[in-house]
Every structure is written in structure tokens, then in C-alpha cells.
PDB file of C-alpha atoms in Angstrom:
ATOM      1  CA  UNK A   1       0.000   0.000   0.000  1.00  0.00           C
ATOM      2  CA  UNK A   2       1.252   3.478  -0.850  1.00  0.00           C
ATOM      3  CA  UNK A   3      -0.146   7.002  -0.887  1.00  0.00           C
ATOM      4  CA  UNK A   4       0.943  10.033  -2.866  1.00  0.00           C
ATOM      5  CA  UNK A   5       1.507  13.151  -0.762  1.00  0.00           C
ATOM      6  CA  UNK A   6       2.908  16.386  -2.209  1.00  0.00           C
ATOM      7  CA  UNK A   7       4.401  14.497  -5.087  1.00  0.00           C
ATOM      8  CA  UNK A   8       6.083  11.828  -2.937  1.00  0.00           C
ATOM      9  CA  UNK A   9       5.063   8.250  -2.476  1.00  0.00           C
ATOM     10  CA  UNK A  10       4.621   7.201   1.136  1.00  0.00           C
ATOM     11  CA  UNK A  11       4.587   3.484   1.788  1.00  0.00           C
ATOM     12  CA  UNK A  12       3.269   1.492   4.736  1.00  0.00           C
ATOM     13  CA  UNK A  13       6.887   0.873   5.681  1.00  0.00           C
ATOM     14  CA  UNK A  14       7.523   4.655   5.865  1.00  0.00           C
ATOM     15  CA  UNK A  15       4.466   5.082   8.102  1.00  0.00           C
ATOM     16  CA  UNK A  16       5.547   2.151  10.295  1.00  0.00           C
ATOM     17  CA  UNK A  17       9.067   3.607  10.691  1.00  0.00           C
ATOM     18  CA  UNK A  18       7.692   7.074  11.533  1.00  0.00           C
ATOM     19  CA  UNK A  19       5.195   5.737  14.093  1.00  0.00           C
ATOM     20  CA  UNK A  20       7.911   3.493  15.557  1.00  0.00           C
ATOM     21  CA  UNK A  21      10.278   6.455  15.865  1.00  0.00           C
ATOM     22  CA  UNK A  22       7.715   8.578  17.710  1.00  0.00           C
ATOM     23  CA  UNK A  23       6.771   5.646  19.952  1.00  0.00           C
ATOM     24  CA  UNK A  24      10.446   5.105  20.785  1.00  0.00           C
ATOM     25  CA  UNK A  25      10.912   8.814  21.546  1.00  0.00           C
ATOM     26  CA  UNK A  26       7.808   8.778  23.750  1.00  0.00           C
ATOM     27  CA  UNK A  27       9.074   5.767  25.714  1.00  0.00           C
ATOM     28  CA  UNK A  28      12.537   7.328  26.041  1.00  0.00           C
ATOM     29  CA  UNK A  29      10.993  10.565  27.320  1.00  0.00           C
ATOM     30  CA  UNK A  30       8.814   8.665  29.808  1.00  0.00           C
ATOM     31  CA  UNK A  31      11.759   6.645  31.134  1.00  0.00           C
ATOM     32  CA  UNK A  32      13.907   9.789  31.452  1.00  0.00           C
ATOM     33  CA  UNK A  33      11.214  11.646  33.391  1.00  0.00           C
ATOM     34  CA  UNK A  34      10.522   8.584  35.544  1.00  0.00           C
ATOM     35  CA  UNK A  35      14.207   8.351  36.452  1.00  0.00           C
ATOM     36  CA  UNK A  36      14.422  12.083  37.114  1.00  0.00           C
ATOM     37  CA  UNK A  37      11.487  12.080  39.505  1.00  0.00           C
ATOM     38  CA  UNK A  38      11.974   8.735  41.245  1.00  0.00           C
ATOM     39  CA  UNK A  39      13.136   9.391  44.800  1.00  0.00           C
ATOM     40  CA  UNK A  40      16.114   7.579  46.252  1.00  0.00           C
ATOM     41  CA  UNK A  41      15.499   6.162  49.730  1.00  0.00           C
ATOM     42  CA  UNK A  42      17.567   7.649  52.529  1.00  0.00           C
ATOM     43  CA  UNK A  43      19.161   5.476  55.174  1.00  0.00           C
ATOM     44  CA  UNK A  44      19.388   5.684  58.960  1.00  0.00           C
ATOM     45  CA  UNK A  45      22.418   6.370  61.138  1.00  0.00           C
ATOM     46  CA  UNK A  46      22.338   2.721  62.149  1.00  0.00           C
ATOM     47  CA  UNK A  47      22.579   1.594  58.510  1.00  0.00           C
ATOM     48  CA  UNK A  48      25.483   3.982  57.959  1.00  0.00           C
ATOM     49  CA  UNK A  49      27.220   2.702  61.093  1.00  0.00           C
ATOM     50  CA  UNK A  50      26.754  -0.887  59.923  1.00  0.00           C
ATOM     51  CA  UNK A  51      28.281  -0.087  56.497  1.00  0.00           C
ATOM     52  CA  UNK A  52      31.288   1.527  58.179  1.00  0.00           C
ATOM     53  CA  UNK A  53      31.694  -1.412  60.535  1.00  0.00           C
ATOM     54  CA  UNK A  54      31.508  -3.930  57.660  1.00  0.00           C
ATOM     55  CA  UNK A  55      34.307  -2.045  55.903  1.00  0.00           C
ATOM     56  CA  UNK A  56      36.549  -1.940  58.964  1.00  0.00           C
ATOM     57  CA  UNK A  57      35.967   1.676  59.962  1.00  0.00           C
ATOM     58  CA  UNK A  58      35.261   2.427  63.616  1.00  0.00           C
ATOM     59  CA  UNK A  59      32.612   5.126  63.897  1.00  0.00           C
ATOM     60  CA  UNK A  60      31.592   7.507  66.639  1.00  0.00           C
ATOM     61  CA  UNK A  61      28.705   9.825  67.484  1.00  0.00           C
ATOM     62  CA  UNK A  62      29.850  13.243  66.250  1.00  0.00           C
ATOM     63  CA  UNK A  63      26.657  15.180  67.002  1.00  0.00           C
ATOM     64  CA  UNK A  64      28.238  17.450  69.630  1.00  0.00           C
ATOM     65  CA  UNK A  65      31.229  18.064  67.332  1.00  0.00           C
ATOM     66  CA  UNK A  66      28.947  19.145  64.463  1.00  0.00           C
ATOM     67  CA  UNK A  67      26.770  21.278  66.772  1.00  0.00           C
ATOM     68  CA  UNK A  68      29.827  23.079  68.122  1.00  0.00           C
ATOM     69  CA  UNK A  69      31.147  23.770  64.602  1.00  0.00           C
ATOM     70  CA  UNK A  70      27.713  24.775  63.267  1.00  0.00           C
ATOM     71  CA  UNK A  71      25.637  26.582  65.896  1.00  0.00           C
ATOM     72  CA  UNK A  72      22.023  26.855  64.886  1.00  0.00           C
ATOM     73  CA  UNK A  73      21.953  23.641  62.873  1.00  0.00           C
ATOM     74  CA  UNK A  74      19.421  21.143  64.153  1.00  0.00           C
ATOM     75  CA  UNK A  75      20.548  17.510  64.084  1.00  0.00           C
ATOM     76  CA  UNK A  76      18.890  14.289  65.091  1.00  0.00           C
ATOM     77  CA  UNK A  77      22.200  12.445  64.948  1.00  0.00           C
ATOM     78  CA  UNK A  78      25.649  12.649  63.359  1.00  0.00           C
ATOM     79  CA  UNK A  79      27.867   9.622  62.839  1.00  0.00           C
ATOM     80  CA  UNK A  80      31.472   9.896  61.683  1.00  0.00           C
ATOM     81  CA  UNK A  81      34.699   8.112  60.971  1.00  0.00           C
ATOM     82  CA  UNK A  82      37.968   9.997  60.790  1.00  0.00           C
ATOM     83  CA  UNK A  83      41.670   9.388  60.375  1.00  0.00           C
ATOM     84  CA  UNK A  84      44.503  11.532  59.029  1.00  0.00           C
ATOM     85  CA  UNK A  85      43.473  11.317  55.329  1.00  0.00           C
ATOM     86  CA  UNK A  86      39.788  10.320  55.369  1.00  0.00           C
ATOM     87  CA  UNK A  87      36.665  11.641  57.027  1.00  0.00           C
ATOM     88  CA  UNK A  88      33.169  10.200  56.531  1.00  0.00           C
ATOM     89  CA  UNK A  89      30.167  11.985  58.040  1.00  0.00           C
ATOM     90  CA  UNK A  90      26.509  11.050  57.998  1.00  0.00           C
ATOM     91  CA  UNK A  91      24.201  13.766  59.266  1.00  0.00           C
ATOM     92  CA  UNK A  92      20.514  13.274  60.046  1.00  0.00           C
ATOM     93  CA  UNK A  93      18.530  16.495  60.373  1.00  0.00           C
ATOM     94  CA  UNK A  94      15.136  17.220  61.912  1.00  0.00           C
ATOM     95  CA  UNK A  95      13.635  17.766  58.450  1.00  0.00           C
ATOM     96  CA  UNK A  96      14.531  18.093  54.775  1.00  0.00           C
ATOM     97  CA  UNK A  97      14.421  21.926  54.741  1.00  0.00           C
ATOM     98  CA  UNK A  98      17.077  22.131  57.433  1.00  0.00           C
ATOM     99  CA  UNK A  99      19.162  19.571  55.521  1.00  0.00           C
ATOM    100  CA  UNK A 100      18.830  21.697  52.357  1.00  0.00           C
ATOM    101  CA  UNK A 101      20.124  24.772  54.174  1.00  0.00           C
ATOM    102  CA  UNK A 102      23.022  22.831  55.669  1.00  0.00           C
ATOM    103  CA  UNK A 103      23.801  21.313  52.261  1.00  0.00           C
ATOM    104  CA  UNK A 104      23.983  24.847  50.838  1.00  0.00           C
ATOM    105  CA  UNK A 105      26.321  25.936  53.639  1.00  0.00           C
ATOM    106  CA  UNK A 106      28.690  23.032  52.973  1.00  0.00           C
ATOM    107  CA  UNK A 107      28.468  23.737  49.226  1.00  0.00           C
ATOM    108  CA  UNK A 108      29.592  27.308  49.973  1.00  0.00           C
ATOM    109  CA  UNK A 109      32.667  25.909  51.741  1.00  0.00           C
ATOM    110  CA  UNK A 110      33.391  23.734  48.688  1.00  0.00           C
ATOM    111  CA  UNK A 111      32.987  26.768  46.448  1.00  0.00           C
ATOM    112  CA  UNK A 112      35.541  28.646  48.563  1.00  0.00           C
ATOM    113  CA  UNK A 113      37.954  25.727  48.293  1.00  0.00           C
ATOM    114  CA  UNK A 114      37.416  25.605  44.541  1.00  0.00           C
ATOM    115  CA  UNK A 115      37.967  29.350  44.201  1.00  0.00           C
ATOM    116  CA  UNK A 116      41.181  29.336  46.214  1.00  0.00           C
ATOM    117  CA  UNK A 117      42.587  26.269  44.384  1.00  0.00           C
ATOM    118  CA  UNK A 118      41.122  26.859  40.937  1.00  0.00           C
ATOM    119  CA  UNK A 119      44.416  26.059  39.193  1.00  0.00           C
ATOM    120  CA  UNK A 120      44.590  22.650  40.890  1.00  0.00           C
ATOM    121  CA  UNK A 121      40.870  21.835  40.826  1.00  0.00           C
ATOM    122  CA  UNK A 122      39.582  18.994  38.675  1.00  0.00           C
ATOM    123  CA  UNK A 123      35.865  19.360  39.365  1.00  0.00           C
ATOM    124  CA  UNK A 124      33.759  22.273  40.456  1.00  0.00           C
ATOM    125  CA  UNK A 125      31.065  21.966  43.133  1.00  0.00           C
ATOM    126  CA  UNK A 126      28.563  23.471  40.698  1.00  0.00           C
ATOM    127  CA  UNK A 127      28.943  20.713  38.131  1.00  0.00           C
ATOM    128  CA  UNK A 128      26.811  18.041  39.697  1.00  0.00           C
ATOM    129  CA  UNK A 129      23.343  16.639  39.600  1.00  0.00           C
ATOM    130  CA  UNK A 130      19.973  17.199  41.168  1.00  0.00           C
ATOM    131  CA  UNK A 131      17.085  14.748  40.921  1.00  0.00           C
ATOM    132  CA  UNK A 132      13.830  14.124  42.775  1.00  0.00           C
ATOM    133  CA  UNK A 133      14.792  14.109  46.468  1.00  0.00           C
ATOM    134  CA  UNK A 134      18.568  14.310  46.198  1.00  0.00           C
ATOM    135  CA  UNK A 135      21.394  16.547  45.141  1.00  0.00           C
ATOM    136  CA  UNK A 136      25.125  15.979  45.203  1.00  0.00           C
ATOM    137  CA  UNK A 137      28.382  17.796  44.665  1.00  0.00           C
ATOM    138  CA  UNK A 138      31.935  16.570  44.170  1.00  0.00           C
ATOM    139  CA  UNK A 139      35.200  18.429  44.081  1.00  0.00           C
ATOM    140  CA  UNK A 140      38.823  17.486  43.551  1.00  0.00           C
ATOM    141  CA  UNK A 141      41.206  20.258  44.465  1.00  0.00           C
ATOM    142  CA  UNK A 142      44.796  20.457  45.641  1.00  0.00           C
ATOM    143  CA  UNK A 143      45.113  16.717  46.268  1.00  0.00           C
ATOM    144  CA  UNK A 144      41.800  16.421  48.141  1.00  0.00           C
ATOM    145  CA  UNK A 145      38.485  14.818  47.169  1.00  0.00           C
ATOM    146  CA  UNK A 146      35.125  16.039  48.516  1.00  0.00           C
ATOM    147  CA  UNK A 147      31.850  14.153  48.155  1.00  0.00           C
ATOM    148  CA  UNK A 148      28.626  15.762  49.376  1.00  0.00           C
ATOM    149  CA  UNK A 149      25.145  14.310  48.911  1.00  0.00           C
ATOM    150  CA  UNK A 150      21.764  15.080  50.410  1.00  0.00           C
ATOM    151  CA  UNK A 151      18.802  12.712  50.334  1.00  0.00           C
ATOM    152  CA  UNK A 152      15.695  14.013  52.084  1.00  0.00           C
ATOM    153  CA  UNK A 153      16.751  14.970  55.629  1.00  0.00           C
ATOM    154  CA  UNK A 154      20.197  13.323  55.508  1.00  0.00           C
ATOM    155  CA  UNK A 155      23.632  14.352  54.280  1.00  0.00           C
ATOM    156  CA  UNK A 156      26.605  12.149  53.478  1.00  0.00           C
ATOM    157  CA  UNK A 157      29.769  14.246  53.464  1.00  0.00           C
ATOM    158  CA  UNK A 158      33.222  12.816  52.879  1.00  0.00           C
ATOM    159  CA  UNK A 159      36.633  14.384  52.544  1.00  0.00           C
ATOM    160  CA  UNK A 160      39.778  12.469  51.678  1.00  0.00           C
ATOM    161  CA  UNK A 161      43.014  12.636  49.831  1.00  0.00           C
ATOM    162  CA  UNK A 162      42.559  11.840  46.153  1.00  0.00           C
ATOM    163  CA  UNK A 163      44.406   8.550  46.783  1.00  0.00           C
ATOM    164  CA  UNK A 164      41.478   7.445  48.978  1.00  0.00           C
ATOM    165  CA  UNK A 165      38.687   8.644  46.678  1.00  0.00           C
ATOM    166  CA  UNK A 166      37.777   5.045  45.796  1.00  0.00           C
ATOM    167  CA  UNK A 167      37.148   4.266  49.473  1.00  0.00           C
ATOM    168  CA  UNK A 168      34.713   7.181  49.643  1.00  0.00           C
ATOM    169  CA  UNK A 169      32.962   6.042  46.474  1.00  0.00           C
ATOM    170  CA  UNK A 170      32.755   2.462  47.742  1.00  0.00           C
ATOM    171  CA  UNK A 171      31.028   3.538  50.981  1.00  0.00           C
ATOM    172  CA  UNK A 172      28.805   5.998  49.090  1.00  0.00           C
ATOM    173  CA  UNK A 173      27.728   3.231  46.727  1.00  0.00           C
ATOM    174  CA  UNK A 174      27.096   0.746  49.534  1.00  0.00           C
ATOM    175  CA  UNK A 175      24.807   3.169  51.349  1.00  0.00           C
ATOM    176  CA  UNK A 176      23.110   4.350  48.143  1.00  0.00           C
ATOM    177  CA  UNK A 177      24.534   7.887  48.325  1.00  0.00           C
ATOM    178  CA  UNK A 178      26.310   8.067  45.020  1.00  0.00           C
ATOM    179  CA  UNK A 179      24.908  10.196  42.241  1.00  0.00           C
TER     180      UNK A 179
END
């Protein structure tokens, strides 16, 4: 079967290909939007502690430490691991709005680091992703790696030397806080 349209012959195959193309584009658009708006589940301090323990890191309650360094922030609980070249922090806030404000404050610190080490920076804290209920930032500057991610009312924040970046990414992946 074929039809003449504006002097061109259109066959059933041409129609099938065109409909198939638009169907494919529609499915691709749907999947993209679904992925963009599908929330990632946050974890608890206990789940973070368990992941640290399973990887051989001894953790501690750092709530008072974070409160002292950030007066006015409102935490439910902070859990951390630290040594001379690696720090892993998991912060649980009273609600998501407070976590968003704290995320912005930490992002400002990363921006300052980026600005002062621009010549040695590999990534910029602006060049990261935002989706549904999470946002993350990464920065490599002057031999250091920074990983910051917020999901709902929680923040995972890690700083390390670039040599230990893979350890940070491994923990982030295990807890579901990798973008």
C-alpha cells in the first residue's frame, strides 16, 4: 500500500518507521522523566554505622562536634569516621528543609575551596546533579576529594586525599549515596 503526498510516495513501511520512531521517543521521554522524579530512599544512622563497621571503619557519634562547629543547625544524629586522610560523616537532620540549608552551607565551603585552588581543581562543586529528592556535589582540588550528597533529611559528606577517593565512592555506593 502506498499514498501520494505532495508528489512523494509514502509506503506502509515509511508510516511504520515514523510511528515506531515517535513511539520510541515517547518511551525514552517517559523513562527519562521517571528516572528524574523517582526518589532515592535515605538510610538511617544505624545503617550507615553498619556499612562503616563492615568495611573496617570504627565510627563515633559526632553530634556534639557538628553542633559546636555549626551553631544553629538542628541535628537528630551525626555519625562519623575519621583518620589523618579520610573523614566520613553522615548527618541526620530534623527535616529536609534544614538539611537543604546545611547542604547549601557546605556547598559554599566547597565553592571557597574551589575558588582558592582553581588552578589545581579537577571538578567544580557546581557541576553536579539534582534529581527528585537528592542533590550531590563533588570536588577534587589540591590533592583532596570532597563528596557531598543530600537525600531528604540526611547528608553524606566525605573528605579524603585523592588517593582514597575510591574508598569514599565504595562507601557511598554501599549506602546508596552516590549520584
